[in-house]
Amino acid sequence: MWVSDLDLLDGIDEQRSWREDLCDGAVVLRAYALEYEADLLAGIESVRQAAPFRHMHTPGGFRMSVAMTNCGACGWVTDRTGYRYDAIDPLSGQPWPQMPASFVRLAQAAASAAGFTDFLPDACLINCYEPGARMSLHQDRDEQDLQQPIVSVSLGIPAVFQFGGDTRADKPQRLPLQHGDVVVWGGPARLRYHGVLALREAMHPLLGRRRINLTFRKAG
Ligand SMILES: O=C(O)CCC(=O)C(=O)O
């Protein structure tokens, strides 16, 4: 069989990113964010300068092991009064930094690749994990429009993502996630419980001992 140079290039492109279906409405897009890597790292740095990472407290008074910041029209915050989306960063008293255009492009492209067209994220929560940090199983239900999906991008050291069912008691699948992987869930999977197991000690050439997760949502 004759294979043109173009076919070969197509094959390489296909292998750069590949998808794994988790259930109806949920998919992992492996290595999908790699082509956005430089823009994402630059965007995270500029957001971090304006709105530094901080360890928020849960309504029950526990300090979260994951450090967080936000960009976009609304940011997810938690304190003694509860969980909410807020247009103002409580640390600076200023609006959260604007969501970089490259973030929006990636979030929309990934949502569309997963079958969710017209995704309009207005909130990007940026989670920073160091070894030992974890996120317990939870549902994302503080958003007004549950028709819109969630797009979750992993950068830096590996993590094990837990993807559960519609109740906390459902045994979650354990998905190892690497730098560049994107998980998208929505539709019938929108309210699935999910979380991240405590990270193991590791080193990433660009991010050191850190994992950065970007979670895009339409919150307002
Ligand atoms: O870090 C992750 O992969 C998941 C983050 C998450 O579940 C959240 O921010 O609600």
mmCIF file of C-alpha atoms and ligand atoms in Angstrom:
data_model
loop_
_atom_site.group_PDB
_atom_site.id
_atom_site.type_symbol
_atom_site.label_atom_id
_atom_site.label_comp_id
_atom_site.label_asym_id
_atom_site.label_seq_id
_atom_site.Cartn_x
_atom_site.Cartn_y
_atom_site.Cartn_z
ATOM 1 C CA MET A 1 0.000 0.000 0.000
ATOM 2 C CA TRP A 2 1.247 3.451 -0.900
ATOM 3 C CA VAL A 3 1.351 5.863 2.010
ATOM 4 C CA SER A 4 1.749 9.549 1.272
ATOM 5 C CA ASP A 5 3.732 11.905 3.476
ATOM 6 C CA LEU A 6 0.404 13.519 4.358
ATOM 7 C CA ASP A 7 -1.047 10.210 5.573
ATOM 8 C CA LEU A 8 2.006 9.696 7.734
ATOM 9 C CA LEU A 9 1.609 13.168 9.233
ATOM 10 C CA ASP A 10 -2.094 12.469 9.874
ATOM 11 C CA GLY A 11 -1.120 9.313 11.710
ATOM 12 C CA ILE A 12 1.315 11.209 13.891
ATOM 13 C CA ASP A 13 -1.330 13.846 14.669
ATOM 14 C CA GLU A 14 -3.806 11.160 15.651
ATOM 15 C CA GLN A 15 -1.303 9.631 18.027
ATOM 16 C CA ARG A 16 -0.441 12.944 19.689
ATOM 17 C CA SER A 17 -3.792 12.920 21.437
ATOM 18 C CA TRP A 18 -6.225 10.077 21.955
ATOM 19 C CA ARG A 19 -9.502 9.653 23.793
ATOM 20 C CA GLU A 20 -10.721 7.233 26.414
ATOM 21 C CA ASP A 21 -14.456 7.145 27.121
ATOM 22 C CA LEU A 22 -15.324 6.854 30.804
ATOM 23 C CA CYS A 23 -19.108 6.647 30.552
ATOM 24 C CA ASP A 24 -21.918 8.375 28.700
ATOM 25 C CA GLY A 25 -20.966 12.085 28.893
ATOM 26 C CA ALA A 26 -17.397 11.705 30.198
ATOM 27 C CA VAL A 27 -14.114 11.322 28.379
ATOM 28 C CA VAL A 28 -10.362 11.642 28.934
ATOM 29 C CA LEU A 29 -8.530 13.419 26.102
ATOM 30 C CA ARG A 30 -4.981 12.219 26.557
ATOM 31 C CA ALA A 31 -2.206 14.746 25.847
ATOM 32 C CA TYR A 32 -4.805 17.137 24.442
ATOM 33 C CA ALA A 33 -3.424 20.255 26.186
ATOM 34 C CA LEU A 34 0.202 19.751 25.129
ATOM 35 C CA GLU A 35 -0.047 22.012 22.126
ATOM 36 C CA TYR A 36 -1.276 24.790 24.456
ATOM 37 C CA GLU A 37 1.483 24.190 27.006
ATOM 38 C CA ALA A 38 3.497 27.403 26.535
ATOM 39 C CA ASP A 39 0.399 29.630 26.571
ATOM 40 C CA LEU A 40 -1.038 27.847 29.596
ATOM 41 C CA LEU A 41 2.149 28.213 31.632
ATOM 42 C CA ALA A 42 2.461 31.903 30.708
ATOM 43 C CA GLY A 43 -1.217 32.452 31.561
ATOM 44 C CA ILE A 44 -0.904 30.712 34.938
ATOM 45 C CA GLU A 45 2.113 32.877 35.773
ATOM 46 C CA SER A 46 0.300 36.115 34.977
ATOM 47 C CA VAL A 47 -2.812 35.073 36.917
ATOM 48 C CA ARG A 48 -0.651 34.011 39.875
ATOM 49 C CA GLN A 49 1.052 37.406 39.985
ATOM 50 C CA ALA A 50 -2.273 39.266 40.177
ATOM 51 C CA ALA A 51 -4.116 36.712 42.337
ATOM 52 C CA PRO A 52 -1.633 34.532 44.276
ATOM 53 C CA PHE A 53 -2.339 30.912 45.197
ATOM 54 C CA ARG A 54 -3.760 30.579 48.693
ATOM 55 C CA HIS A 55 -5.007 27.757 50.951
ATOM 56 C CA MET A 56 -8.694 28.424 51.541
ATOM 57 C CA HIS A 57 -10.695 27.073 54.473
ATOM 58 C CA THR A 58 -13.767 24.890 54.264
ATOM 59 C CA PRO A 59 -17.000 25.965 55.990
ATOM 60 C CA GLY A 60 -16.047 23.432 58.686
ATOM 61 C CA GLY A 61 -12.789 25.321 59.302
ATOM 62 C CA PHE A 62 -10.346 22.908 57.641
ATOM 63 C CA ARG A 63 -7.442 24.335 55.629
ATOM 64 C CA MET A 64 -7.472 22.838 52.120
ATOM 65 C CA SER A 65 -4.253 21.038 51.159
ATOM 66 C CA VAL A 66 -4.620 22.330 47.578
ATOM 67 C CA ALA A 67 -3.661 25.982 47.000
ATOM 68 C CA MET A 68 -6.074 27.809 44.690
ATOM 69 C CA THR A 69 -6.623 30.895 42.628
ATOM 70 C CA ASN A 70 -9.042 31.823 39.834
ATOM 71 C CA CYS A 71 -9.398 33.758 36.638
ATOM 72 C CA GLY A 72 -12.504 34.720 34.716
ATOM 73 C CA ALA A 73 -15.681 36.609 35.586
ATOM 74 C CA CYS A 74 -16.334 34.434 38.656
ATOM 75 C CA GLY A 75 -13.999 32.592 40.981
ATOM 76 C CA TRP A 76 -14.764 29.649 43.259
ATOM 77 C CA VAL A 77 -14.139 30.442 46.911
ATOM 78 C CA THR A 78 -14.724 28.789 50.246
ATOM 79 C CA ASP A 79 -14.602 30.205 53.750
ATOM 80 C CA ARG A 80 -16.431 29.872 57.060
ATOM 81 C CA THR A 81 -19.624 31.151 55.410
ATOM 82 C CA GLY A 82 -19.737 28.436 52.727
ATOM 83 C CA TYR A 83 -18.813 27.660 49.123
ATOM 84 C CA ARG A 84 -19.683 30.150 46.391
ATOM 85 C CA TYR A 85 -18.686 31.854 43.171
ATOM 86 C CA ASP A 86 -17.604 35.450 43.634
ATOM 87 C CA ALA A 87 -16.624 38.105 41.081
ATOM 88 C CA ILE A 88 -14.181 39.574 43.624
ATOM 89 C CA ASP A 89 -10.986 37.978 44.919
ATOM 90 C CA PRO A 90 -11.403 38.199 48.713
ATOM 91 C CA LEU A 91 -7.616 38.534 49.144
ATOM 92 C CA SER A 92 -7.190 41.654 46.988
ATOM 93 C CA GLY A 93 -10.708 43.057 46.936
ATOM 94 C CA GLN A 94 -10.292 43.265 43.127
ATOM 95 C CA PRO A 95 -12.007 41.322 40.323
ATOM 96 C CA TRP A 96 -10.264 38.081 39.422
ATOM 97 C CA PRO A 97 -7.813 38.396 36.498
ATOM 98 C CA GLN A 98 -9.352 38.002 33.063
ATOM 99 C CA MET A 99 -9.359 34.499 31.628
ATOM 100 C CA PRO A 100 -6.545 34.370 29.016
ATOM 101 C CA ALA A 101 -7.849 33.841 25.461
ATOM 102 C CA SER A 102 -5.719 30.680 25.084
ATOM 103 C CA PHE A 103 -7.472 29.167 28.149
ATOM 104 C CA VAL A 104 -10.872 29.796 26.561
ATOM 105 C CA ARG A 105 -9.714 28.327 23.234
ATOM 106 C CA LEU A 106 -8.463 25.143 24.891
ATOM 107 C CA ALA A 107 -11.574 24.740 27.069
ATOM 108 C CA GLN A 108 -13.922 25.202 24.119
ATOM 109 C CA ALA A 109 -11.926 22.918 21.817
ATOM 110 C CA ALA A 110 -11.776 20.156 24.440
ATOM 111 C CA ALA A 111 -15.485 20.479 25.244
ATOM 112 C CA SER A 112 -16.305 20.290 21.571
ATOM 113 C CA ALA A 113 -14.029 17.247 21.061
ATOM 114 C CA ALA A 114 -15.995 15.597 23.869
ATOM 115 C CA GLY A 115 -19.308 16.405 22.172
ATOM 116 C CA PHE A 116 -20.264 19.597 24.033
ATOM 117 C CA THR A 117 -20.512 22.486 21.590
ATOM 118 C CA ASP A 118 -21.110 26.095 22.671
ATOM 119 C CA PHE A 119 -19.270 25.780 25.988
ATOM 120 C CA LEU A 120 -18.884 29.295 27.415
ATOM 121 C CA PRO A 121 -16.661 29.084 30.509
ATOM 122 C CA ASP A 122 -16.744 32.110 32.792
ATOM 123 C CA ALA A 123 -14.804 30.540 35.681
ATOM 124 C CA CYS A 124 -11.394 28.896 35.731
ATOM 125 C CA LEU A 125 -10.334 27.533 39.099
ATOM 126 C CA ILE A 126 -6.570 26.941 39.201
ATOM 127 C CA ASN A 127 -5.568 24.252 41.692
ATOM 128 C CA CYS A 128 -1.945 23.831 42.769
ATOM 129 C CA TYR A 129 -1.025 20.464 44.356
ATOM 130 C CA GLU A 130 2.263 19.573 46.013
ATOM 131 C CA PRO A 131 3.044 15.981 47.039
ATOM 132 C CA GLY A 132 0.603 14.942 49.774
ATOM 133 C CA ALA A 133 -2.144 17.354 48.651
ATOM 134 C CA ARG A 134 -5.481 15.791 47.747
ATOM 135 C CA MET A 135 -9.072 16.639 46.943
ATOM 136 C CA SER A 136 -11.784 14.544 48.471
ATOM 137 C CA LEU A 137 -14.731 13.188 46.483
ATOM 138 C CA HIS A 138 -17.283 15.892 45.725
ATOM 139 C CA GLN A 139 -19.866 16.989 43.166
ATOM 140 C CA ASP A 140 -19.672 20.313 41.313
ATOM 141 C CA ARG A 141 -23.134 21.734 41.872
ATOM 142 C CA ASP A 142 -22.589 25.414 42.744
ATOM 143 C CA GLU A 143 -22.971 26.393 39.070
ATOM 144 C CA GLN A 144 -26.260 27.830 37.803
ATOM 145 C CA ASP A 145 -26.358 26.012 34.466
ATOM 146 C CA LEU A 146 -25.778 22.290 34.905
ATOM 147 C CA GLN A 147 -26.243 21.757 31.147
ATOM 148 C CA GLN A 148 -22.717 23.053 30.570
ATOM 149 C CA PRO A 149 -19.856 20.576 31.001
ATOM 150 C CA ILE A 150 -16.719 20.713 33.127
ATOM 151 C CA VAL A 151 -13.302 20.751 31.463
ATOM 152 C CA SER A 152 -10.386 19.791 33.686
ATOM 153 C CA VAL A 153 -6.768 20.138 32.510
ATOM 154 C CA SER A 154 -3.785 18.473 34.203
ATOM 155 C CA LEU A 155 -0.261 19.883 34.112
ATOM 156 C CA GLY A 156 2.900 18.927 35.996
ATOM 157 C CA ILE A 157 3.457 15.843 38.133
ATOM 158 C CA PRO A 158 1.074 12.877 37.778
ATOM 159 C CA ALA A 159 -2.057 12.376 39.842
ATOM 160 C CA VAL A 160 -4.704 9.727 40.281
ATOM 161 C CA PHE A 161 -8.142 11.166 39.482
ATOM 162 C CA GLN A 162 -11.130 9.454 41.033
ATOM 163 C CA PHE A 163 -14.246 9.402 38.892
ATOM 164 C CA GLY A 164 -17.212 8.096 40.810
ATOM 165 C CA GLY A 165 -20.933 7.706 40.353
ATOM 166 C CA ASP A 166 -23.954 9.816 41.190
ATOM 167 C CA THR A 167 -23.727 8.993 44.888
ATOM 168 C CA ARG A 168 -20.772 9.256 47.216
ATOM 169 C CA ALA A 169 -21.084 5.541 47.980
ATOM 170 C CA ASP A 170 -20.405 4.494 44.341
ATOM 171 C CA LYS A 171 -16.915 3.067 44.003
ATOM 172 C CA PRO A 172 -14.845 5.496 41.897
ATOM 173 C CA GLN A 173 -12.698 4.530 38.904
ATOM 174 C CA ARG A 174 -9.052 5.459 39.387
ATOM 175 C CA LEU A 175 -7.520 7.259 36.426
ATOM 176 C CA PRO A 176 -3.832 8.126 36.337
ATOM 177 C CA LEU A 177 -3.500 11.591 34.765
ATOM 178 C CA GLN A 178 -0.355 12.996 33.168
ATOM 179 C CA HIS A 179 0.834 16.417 32.049
ATOM 180 C CA GLY A 180 -1.422 17.515 29.167
ATOM 181 C CA ASP A 181 -4.392 15.223 29.858
ATOM 182 C CA VAL A 182 -7.880 16.751 29.833
ATOM 183 C CA VAL A 183 -10.995 15.240 31.413
ATOM 184 C CA VAL A 184 -14.410 16.470 30.237
ATOM 185 C CA TRP A 185 -17.708 15.497 31.814
ATOM 186 C CA GLY A 186 -21.235 16.782 31.309
ATOM 187 C CA GLY A 187 -24.737 15.772 30.249
ATOM 188 C CA PRO A 188 -25.714 12.579 32.098
ATOM 189 C CA ALA A 189 -22.304 12.587 33.860
ATOM 190 C CA ARG A 190 -22.384 16.244 34.984
ATOM 191 C CA LEU A 191 -22.981 15.477 38.664
ATOM 192 C CA ARG A 192 -20.598 12.544 38.991
ATOM 193 C CA TYR A 193 -18.557 12.546 42.201
ATOM 194 C CA HIS A 194 -14.855 13.106 41.572
ATOM 195 C CA GLY A 195 -11.650 13.810 43.485
ATOM 196 C CA VAL A 196 -7.884 13.393 43.502
ATOM 197 C CA LEU A 197 -5.855 10.970 45.650
ATOM 198 C CA ALA A 198 -2.918 12.351 47.657
ATOM 199 C CA LEU A 199 -0.115 13.084 45.211
ATOM 200 C CA ARG A 200 3.098 11.111 45.372
ATOM 201 C CA GLU A 201 6.506 12.719 45.450
ATOM 202 C CA ALA A 202 7.612 13.448 41.862
ATOM 203 C CA MET A 203 9.405 16.057 39.768
ATOM 204 C CA HIS A 204 8.259 17.603 36.503
ATOM 205 C CA PRO A 205 10.786 19.279 34.170
ATOM 206 C CA LEU A 206 8.671 22.448 33.826
ATOM 207 C CA LEU A 207 6.652 22.603 37.044
ATOM 208 C CA GLY A 208 8.953 20.996 39.610
ATOM 209 C CA ARG A 209 7.180 19.246 42.520
ATOM 210 C CA ARG A 210 3.795 20.613 41.496
ATOM 211 C CA ARG A 211 0.664 19.638 39.708
ATOM 212 C CA ILE A 212 -1.488 22.441 38.338
ATOM 213 C CA ASN A 213 -5.092 21.710 37.445
ATOM 214 C CA LEU A 214 -7.302 24.112 35.540
ATOM 215 C CA THR A 215 -11.012 23.477 35.966
ATOM 216 C CA PHE A 216 -13.266 25.378 33.572
ATOM 217 C CA ARG A 217 -16.950 25.863 34.287
ATOM 218 C CA LYS A 218 -19.871 28.042 33.334
ATOM 219 C CA ALA A 219 -20.757 29.248 36.792
ATOM 220 C CA GLY A 220 -22.847 32.398 36.451
HETATM 221 O O1 LIG B 1 -7.490 18.513 40.278
HETATM 222 C C1 LIG B 1 -8.323 17.870 39.654
HETATM 223 O O2 LIG B 1 -8.008 17.083 38.751
HETATM 224 C C2 LIG B 1 -9.797 17.978 39.991
HETATM 225 C C3 LIG B 1 -10.172 19.319 40.562
HETATM 226 C C4 LIG B 1 -11.579 19.346 41.032
HETATM 227 O O3 LIG B 1 -12.207 18.337 41.193
HETATM 228 C C5 LIG B 1 -12.234 20.608 41.324
HETATM 229 O O4 LIG B 1 -11.586 21.664 41.269
HETATM 230 O O5 LIG B 1 -13.444 20.571 41.634
#
